[in-house]
mmCIF file of C-alpha atoms in Angstrom:
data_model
loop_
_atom_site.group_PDB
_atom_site.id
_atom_site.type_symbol
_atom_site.label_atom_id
_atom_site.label_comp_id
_atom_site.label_asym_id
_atom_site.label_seq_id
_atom_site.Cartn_x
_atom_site.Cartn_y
_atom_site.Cartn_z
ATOM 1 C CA UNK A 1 71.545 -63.197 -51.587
ATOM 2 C CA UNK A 2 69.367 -59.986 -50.671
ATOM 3 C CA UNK A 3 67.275 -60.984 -53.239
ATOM 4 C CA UNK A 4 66.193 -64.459 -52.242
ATOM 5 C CA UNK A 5 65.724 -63.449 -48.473
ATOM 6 C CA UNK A 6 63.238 -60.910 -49.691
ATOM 7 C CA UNK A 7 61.697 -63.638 -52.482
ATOM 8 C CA UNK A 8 61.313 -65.656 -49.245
ATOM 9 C CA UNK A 9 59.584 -62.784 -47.248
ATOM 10 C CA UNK A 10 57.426 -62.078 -50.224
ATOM 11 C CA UNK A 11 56.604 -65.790 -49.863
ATOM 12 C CA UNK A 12 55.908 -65.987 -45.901
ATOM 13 C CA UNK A 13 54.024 -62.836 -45.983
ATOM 14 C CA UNK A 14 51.359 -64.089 -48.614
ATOM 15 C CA UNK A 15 50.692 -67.115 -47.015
ATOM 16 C CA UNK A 16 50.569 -65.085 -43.723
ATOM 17 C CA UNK A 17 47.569 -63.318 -45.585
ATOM 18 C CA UNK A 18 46.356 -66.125 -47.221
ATOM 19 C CA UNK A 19 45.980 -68.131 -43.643
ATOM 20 C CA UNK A 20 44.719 -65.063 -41.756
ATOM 21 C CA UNK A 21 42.441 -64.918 -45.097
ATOM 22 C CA UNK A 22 40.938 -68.121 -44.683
ATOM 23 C CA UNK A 23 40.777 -67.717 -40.649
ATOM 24 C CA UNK A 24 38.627 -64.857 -41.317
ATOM 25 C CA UNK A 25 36.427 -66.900 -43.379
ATOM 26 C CA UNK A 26 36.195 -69.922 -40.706
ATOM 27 C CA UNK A 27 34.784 -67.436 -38.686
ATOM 28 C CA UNK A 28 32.383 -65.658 -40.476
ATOM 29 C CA UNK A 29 30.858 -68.533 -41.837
ATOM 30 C CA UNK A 30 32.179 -71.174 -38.573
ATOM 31 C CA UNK A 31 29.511 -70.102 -35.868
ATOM 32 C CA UNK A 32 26.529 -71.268 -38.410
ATOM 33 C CA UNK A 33 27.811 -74.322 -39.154
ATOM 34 C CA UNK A 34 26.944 -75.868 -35.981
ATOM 35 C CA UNK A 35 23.279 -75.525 -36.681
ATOM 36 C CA UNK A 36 23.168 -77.621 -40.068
ATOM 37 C CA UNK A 37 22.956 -81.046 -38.232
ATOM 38 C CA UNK A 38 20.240 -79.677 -36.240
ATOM 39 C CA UNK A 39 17.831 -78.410 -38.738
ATOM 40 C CA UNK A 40 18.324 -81.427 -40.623
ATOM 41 C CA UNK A 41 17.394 -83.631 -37.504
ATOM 42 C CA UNK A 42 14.562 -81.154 -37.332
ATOM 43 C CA UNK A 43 13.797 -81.689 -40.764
ATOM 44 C CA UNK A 44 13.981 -85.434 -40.424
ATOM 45 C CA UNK A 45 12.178 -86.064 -37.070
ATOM 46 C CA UNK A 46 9.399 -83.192 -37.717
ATOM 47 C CA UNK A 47 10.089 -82.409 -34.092
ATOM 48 C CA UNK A 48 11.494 -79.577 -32.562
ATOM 49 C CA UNK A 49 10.624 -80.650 -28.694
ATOM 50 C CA UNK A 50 14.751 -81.418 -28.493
ATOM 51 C CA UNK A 51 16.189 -78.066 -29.599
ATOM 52 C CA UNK A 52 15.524 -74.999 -27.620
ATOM 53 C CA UNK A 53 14.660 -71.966 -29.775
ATOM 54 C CA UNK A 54 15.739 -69.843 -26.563
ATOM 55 C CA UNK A 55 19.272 -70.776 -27.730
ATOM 56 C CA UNK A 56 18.216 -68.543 -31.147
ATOM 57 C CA UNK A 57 17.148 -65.602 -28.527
ATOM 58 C CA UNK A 58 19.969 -65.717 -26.858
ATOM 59 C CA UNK A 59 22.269 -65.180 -30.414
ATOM 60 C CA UNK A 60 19.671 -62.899 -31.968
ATOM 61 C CA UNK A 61 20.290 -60.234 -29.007
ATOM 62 C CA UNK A 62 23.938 -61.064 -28.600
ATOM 63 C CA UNK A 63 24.571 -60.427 -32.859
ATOM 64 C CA UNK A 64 22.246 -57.739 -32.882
ATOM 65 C CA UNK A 65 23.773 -56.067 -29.456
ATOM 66 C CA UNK A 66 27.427 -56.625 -31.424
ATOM 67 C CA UNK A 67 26.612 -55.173 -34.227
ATOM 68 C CA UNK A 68 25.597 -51.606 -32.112
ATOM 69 C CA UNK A 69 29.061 -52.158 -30.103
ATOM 70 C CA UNK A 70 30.761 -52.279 -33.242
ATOM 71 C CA UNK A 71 29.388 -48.622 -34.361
ATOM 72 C CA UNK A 72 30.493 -47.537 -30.715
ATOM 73 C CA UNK A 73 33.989 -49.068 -31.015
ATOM 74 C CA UNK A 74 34.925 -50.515 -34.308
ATOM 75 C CA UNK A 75 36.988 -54.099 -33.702
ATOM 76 C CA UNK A 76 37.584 -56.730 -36.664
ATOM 77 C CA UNK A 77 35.156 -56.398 -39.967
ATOM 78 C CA UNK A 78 34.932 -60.149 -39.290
ATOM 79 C CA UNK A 79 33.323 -60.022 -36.423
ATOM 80 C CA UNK A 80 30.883 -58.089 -37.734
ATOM 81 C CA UNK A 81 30.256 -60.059 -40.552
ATOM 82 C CA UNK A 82 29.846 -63.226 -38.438
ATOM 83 C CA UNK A 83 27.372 -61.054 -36.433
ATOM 84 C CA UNK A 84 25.277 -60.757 -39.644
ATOM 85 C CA UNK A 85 25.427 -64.543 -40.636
ATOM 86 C CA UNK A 86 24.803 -65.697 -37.219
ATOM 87 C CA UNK A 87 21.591 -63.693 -37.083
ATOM 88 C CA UNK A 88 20.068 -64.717 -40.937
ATOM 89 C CA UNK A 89 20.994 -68.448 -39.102
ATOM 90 C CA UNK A 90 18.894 -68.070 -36.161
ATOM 91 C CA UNK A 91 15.985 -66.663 -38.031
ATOM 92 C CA UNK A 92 16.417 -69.323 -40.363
ATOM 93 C CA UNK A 93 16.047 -72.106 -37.368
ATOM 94 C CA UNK A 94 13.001 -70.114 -36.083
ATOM 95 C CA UNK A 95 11.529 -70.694 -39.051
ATOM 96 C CA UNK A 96 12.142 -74.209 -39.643
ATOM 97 C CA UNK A 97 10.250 -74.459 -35.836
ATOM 98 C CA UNK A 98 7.669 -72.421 -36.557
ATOM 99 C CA UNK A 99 6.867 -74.469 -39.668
ATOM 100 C CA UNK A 100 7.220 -77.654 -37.626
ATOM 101 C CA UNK A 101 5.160 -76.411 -34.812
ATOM 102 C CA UNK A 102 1.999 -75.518 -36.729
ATOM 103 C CA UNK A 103 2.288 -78.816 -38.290
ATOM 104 C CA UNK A 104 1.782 -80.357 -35.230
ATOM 105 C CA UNK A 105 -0.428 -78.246 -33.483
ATOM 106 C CA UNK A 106 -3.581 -79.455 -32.333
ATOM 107 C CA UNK A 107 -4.329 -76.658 -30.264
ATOM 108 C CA UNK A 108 -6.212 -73.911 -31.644
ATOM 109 C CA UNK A 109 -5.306 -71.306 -29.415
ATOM 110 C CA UNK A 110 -2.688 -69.010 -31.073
ATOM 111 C CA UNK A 111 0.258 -66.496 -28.916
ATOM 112 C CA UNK A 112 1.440 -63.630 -30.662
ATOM 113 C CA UNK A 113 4.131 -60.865 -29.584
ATOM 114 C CA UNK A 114 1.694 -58.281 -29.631
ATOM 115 C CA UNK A 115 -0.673 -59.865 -27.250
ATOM 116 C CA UNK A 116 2.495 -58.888 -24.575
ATOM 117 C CA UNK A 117 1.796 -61.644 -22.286
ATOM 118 C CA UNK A 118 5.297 -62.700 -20.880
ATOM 119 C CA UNK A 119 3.489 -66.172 -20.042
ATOM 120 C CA UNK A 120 4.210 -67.028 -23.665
ATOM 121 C CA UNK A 121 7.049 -64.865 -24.646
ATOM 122 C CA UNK A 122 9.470 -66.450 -27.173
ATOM 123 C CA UNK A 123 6.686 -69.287 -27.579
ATOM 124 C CA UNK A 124 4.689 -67.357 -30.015
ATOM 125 C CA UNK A 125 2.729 -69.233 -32.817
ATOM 126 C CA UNK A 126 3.879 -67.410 -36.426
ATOM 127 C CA UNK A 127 7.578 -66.469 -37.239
ATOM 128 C CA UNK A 128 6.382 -63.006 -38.490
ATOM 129 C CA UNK A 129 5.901 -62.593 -34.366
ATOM 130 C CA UNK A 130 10.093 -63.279 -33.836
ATOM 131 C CA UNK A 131 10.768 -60.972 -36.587
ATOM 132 C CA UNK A 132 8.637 -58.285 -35.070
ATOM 133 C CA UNK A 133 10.376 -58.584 -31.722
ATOM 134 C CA UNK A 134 13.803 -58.884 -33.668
ATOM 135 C CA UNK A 135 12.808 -55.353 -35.370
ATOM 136 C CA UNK A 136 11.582 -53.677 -32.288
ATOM 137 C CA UNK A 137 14.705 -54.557 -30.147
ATOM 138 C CA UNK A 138 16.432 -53.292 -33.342
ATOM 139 C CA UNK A 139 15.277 -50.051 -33.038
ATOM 140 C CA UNK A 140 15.478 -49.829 -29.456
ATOM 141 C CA UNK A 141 19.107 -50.644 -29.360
ATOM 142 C CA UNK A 142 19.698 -48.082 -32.594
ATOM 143 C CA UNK A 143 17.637 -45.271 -30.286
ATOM 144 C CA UNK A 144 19.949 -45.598 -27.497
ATOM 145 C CA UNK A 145 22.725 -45.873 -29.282
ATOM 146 C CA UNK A 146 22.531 -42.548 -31.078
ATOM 147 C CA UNK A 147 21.550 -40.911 -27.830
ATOM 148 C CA UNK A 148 24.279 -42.164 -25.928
ATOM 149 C CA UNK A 149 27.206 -42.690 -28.619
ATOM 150 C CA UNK A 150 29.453 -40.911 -26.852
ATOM 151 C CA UNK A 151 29.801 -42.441 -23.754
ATOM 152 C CA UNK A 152 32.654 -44.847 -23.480
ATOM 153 C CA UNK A 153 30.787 -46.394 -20.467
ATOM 154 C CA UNK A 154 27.557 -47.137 -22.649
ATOM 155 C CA UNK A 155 29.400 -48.592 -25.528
ATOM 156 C CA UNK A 156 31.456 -50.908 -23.467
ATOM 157 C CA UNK A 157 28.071 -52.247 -21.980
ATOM 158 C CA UNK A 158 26.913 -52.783 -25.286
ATOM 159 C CA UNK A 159 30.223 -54.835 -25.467
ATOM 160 C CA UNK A 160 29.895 -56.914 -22.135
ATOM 161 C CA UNK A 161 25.848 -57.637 -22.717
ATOM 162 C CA UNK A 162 26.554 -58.555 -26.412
ATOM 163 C CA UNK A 163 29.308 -61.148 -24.995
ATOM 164 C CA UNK A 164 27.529 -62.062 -21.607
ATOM 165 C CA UNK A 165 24.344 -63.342 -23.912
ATOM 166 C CA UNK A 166 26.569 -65.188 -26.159
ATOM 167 C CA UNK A 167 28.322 -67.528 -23.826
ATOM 168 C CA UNK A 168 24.856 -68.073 -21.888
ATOM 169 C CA UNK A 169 23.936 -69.577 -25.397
ATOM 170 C CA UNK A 170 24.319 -73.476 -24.382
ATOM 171 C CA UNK A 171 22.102 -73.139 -20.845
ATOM 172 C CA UNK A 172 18.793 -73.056 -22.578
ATOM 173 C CA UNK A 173 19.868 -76.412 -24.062
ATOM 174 C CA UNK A 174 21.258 -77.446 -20.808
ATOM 175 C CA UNK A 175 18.179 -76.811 -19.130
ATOM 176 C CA UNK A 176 16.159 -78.037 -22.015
ATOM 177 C CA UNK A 177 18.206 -81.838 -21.070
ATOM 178 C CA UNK A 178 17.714 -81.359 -17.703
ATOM 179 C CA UNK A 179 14.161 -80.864 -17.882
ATOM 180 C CA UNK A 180 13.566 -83.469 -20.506
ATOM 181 C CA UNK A 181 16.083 -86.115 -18.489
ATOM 182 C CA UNK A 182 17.153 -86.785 -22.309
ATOM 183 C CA UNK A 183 19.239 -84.902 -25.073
ATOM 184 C CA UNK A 184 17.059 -86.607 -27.695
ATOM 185 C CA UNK A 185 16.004 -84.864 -30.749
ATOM 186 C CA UNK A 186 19.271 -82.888 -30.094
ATOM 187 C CA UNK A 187 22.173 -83.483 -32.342
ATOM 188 C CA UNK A 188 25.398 -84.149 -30.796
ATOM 189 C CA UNK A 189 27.263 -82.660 -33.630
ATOM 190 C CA UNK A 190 25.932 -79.779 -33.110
ATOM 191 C CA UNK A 191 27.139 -79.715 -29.689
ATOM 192 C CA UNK A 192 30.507 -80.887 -31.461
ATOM 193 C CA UNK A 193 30.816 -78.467 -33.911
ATOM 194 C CA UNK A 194 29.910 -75.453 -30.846
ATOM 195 C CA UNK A 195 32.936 -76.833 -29.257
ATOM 196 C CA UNK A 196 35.404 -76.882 -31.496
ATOM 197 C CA UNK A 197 34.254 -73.316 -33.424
ATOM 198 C CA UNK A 198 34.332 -72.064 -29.355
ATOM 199 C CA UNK A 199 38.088 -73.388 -28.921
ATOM 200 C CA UNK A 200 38.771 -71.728 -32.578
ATOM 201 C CA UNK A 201 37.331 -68.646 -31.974
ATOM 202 C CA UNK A 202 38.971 -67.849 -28.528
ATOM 203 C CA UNK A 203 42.125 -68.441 -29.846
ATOM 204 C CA UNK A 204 41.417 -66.088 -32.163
ATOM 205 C CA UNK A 205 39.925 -63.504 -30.199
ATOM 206 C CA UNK A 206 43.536 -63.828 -28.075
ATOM 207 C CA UNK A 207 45.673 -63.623 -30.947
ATOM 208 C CA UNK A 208 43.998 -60.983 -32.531
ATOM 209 C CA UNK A 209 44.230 -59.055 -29.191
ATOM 210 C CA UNK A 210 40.524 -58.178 -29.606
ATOM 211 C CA UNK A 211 38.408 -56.989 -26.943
ATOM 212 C CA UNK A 212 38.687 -59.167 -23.640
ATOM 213 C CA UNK A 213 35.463 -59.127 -23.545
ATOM 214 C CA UNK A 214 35.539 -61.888 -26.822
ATOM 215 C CA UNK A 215 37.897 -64.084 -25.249
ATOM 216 C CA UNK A 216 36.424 -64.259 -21.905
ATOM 217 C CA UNK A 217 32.965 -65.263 -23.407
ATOM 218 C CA UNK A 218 34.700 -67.668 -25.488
ATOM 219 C CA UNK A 219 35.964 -69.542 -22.485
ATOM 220 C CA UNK A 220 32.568 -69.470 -20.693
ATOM 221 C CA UNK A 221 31.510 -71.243 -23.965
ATOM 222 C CA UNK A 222 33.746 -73.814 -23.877
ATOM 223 C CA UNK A 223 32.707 -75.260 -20.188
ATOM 224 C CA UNK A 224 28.563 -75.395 -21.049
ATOM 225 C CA UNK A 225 29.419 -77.394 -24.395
ATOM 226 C CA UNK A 226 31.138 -79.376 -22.196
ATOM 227 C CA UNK A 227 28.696 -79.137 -19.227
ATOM 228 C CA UNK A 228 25.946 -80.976 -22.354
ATOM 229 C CA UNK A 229 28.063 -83.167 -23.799
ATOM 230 C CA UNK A 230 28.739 -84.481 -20.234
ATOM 231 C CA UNK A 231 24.680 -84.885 -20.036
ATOM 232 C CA UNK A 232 25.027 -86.791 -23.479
ATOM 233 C CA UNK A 233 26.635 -89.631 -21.828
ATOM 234 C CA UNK A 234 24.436 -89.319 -18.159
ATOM 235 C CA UNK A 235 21.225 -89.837 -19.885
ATOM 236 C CA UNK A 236 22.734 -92.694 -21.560
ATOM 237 C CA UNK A 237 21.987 -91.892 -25.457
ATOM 238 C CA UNK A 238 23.238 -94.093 -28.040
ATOM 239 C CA UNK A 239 25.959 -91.534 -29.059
ATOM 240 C CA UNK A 240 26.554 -93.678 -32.432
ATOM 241 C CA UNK A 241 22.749 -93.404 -33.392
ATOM 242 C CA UNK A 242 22.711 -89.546 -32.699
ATOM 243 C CA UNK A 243 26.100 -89.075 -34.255
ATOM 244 C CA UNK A 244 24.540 -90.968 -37.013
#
């Protein structure tokens, strides 16, 4: 009898670790997945007037602002991991734009990072210039961070900045509706797929018991996806042609 209860705890346990295996894995690789209907709308409509590449800002300094809090105060491996992903994702995006934009550029005139004119910061005309600011940020954030490692009060900033820029991530595309009085040219499964990874992931930040920063940006999320899908049906879109 001994015997078969601890067959069947054998049994419970590995698919405890297989499911927590696999959760791990949804999140690593989740928060990117959200993006493939967009560049391939991109790709299709050789357009990128309907996504907002400030939404790629916003995740490049959140990942790369994790990735420092996570030398300060180690948390999950995961979440470092997903860090990584999520920032080879945005760069990926960026270029896709830049691509696009030079395409379509009539305009001779050309904005680079190194110019330093906020007047067209983040609207720069090569993808060499987003890597350059990517880098420099980089190496601020690693200068700090060694000079001020051992401050609890630092590191926890890192912490709330790295979380306060990820859940602003939807309001560039909210304002990017907003000002265009249409979400076309944006994919609504996009906006889906960033709701349902957000509802994932907050559960998991809570049942992980990770840092409350996580969960509370999580949350935050959760109400702009649903603040744009909300605009989805104001301005009217066929839903089934954009879903399509």
């Amino acid at each position: 009898m001994d015997i078969e209860v601890d067959i069947q705890e054998e049994d419970m346990e590995g698919s405890w670790t297989l499911l927590s295996w696999l959760a791990s894995c949804v999140m690593v690789f989740g928060g990117a997945l959200p993006y493939v209907p967009q560049y391939q709308e991109i790709q299709r409509s050789s357009n990128t007037e309907g996504f907002s590449t400030r939404v790629c800002l916003l995740l490049l300094i959140a990942n790369i602002l994790r990735i420092f809090f996570w030398i300060g105060k180690q948390f999950e491996l995961t979440l470092l991991l997903q860090s990584v992903v999520m920032i080879i994702t945005m760069l990926s995006m960026l270029h896709l734009c830049c691509n696009i934009q030079q395409a379509n550029r009539v305009s001779t005139n050309q904005h680079h990072f190194t110019d330093l004119d906020l007047r067209y910061f983040w609207s720069w005309s090569a993808f060499e210039d987003y890597l350059l600011f990517c880098f420099a940020f980089t190496v601020l954030c690693a200068f700090l961070t060694l000079l001020l490692l051992d401050s609890v009060l630092f590191v926890e900033g890192l912490g709330s900045l790295a979380v306060l820029f990820e859940a602003m991530l939807g309001v560039p595309q909210l304002l990017q509706n907003f000002h265009n009085h249409s979400t076309r040219g944006m994919s609504v499964k996009m906006v889906l797929l960033w709701t349902v990874g957000d509802i994932f992931k907050t559960t998991y930040f809570v049942m992980n018991h990770s840092p409350s920063q996580f969960w509370v940006c999580g949350a935050v999320q959760i109400l702009i996806d649903m603040a744009i899908l909300l605009q989805v049906l104001f301005y009217g879109q066929d839903i089934r042609v954009k879903l399509g």
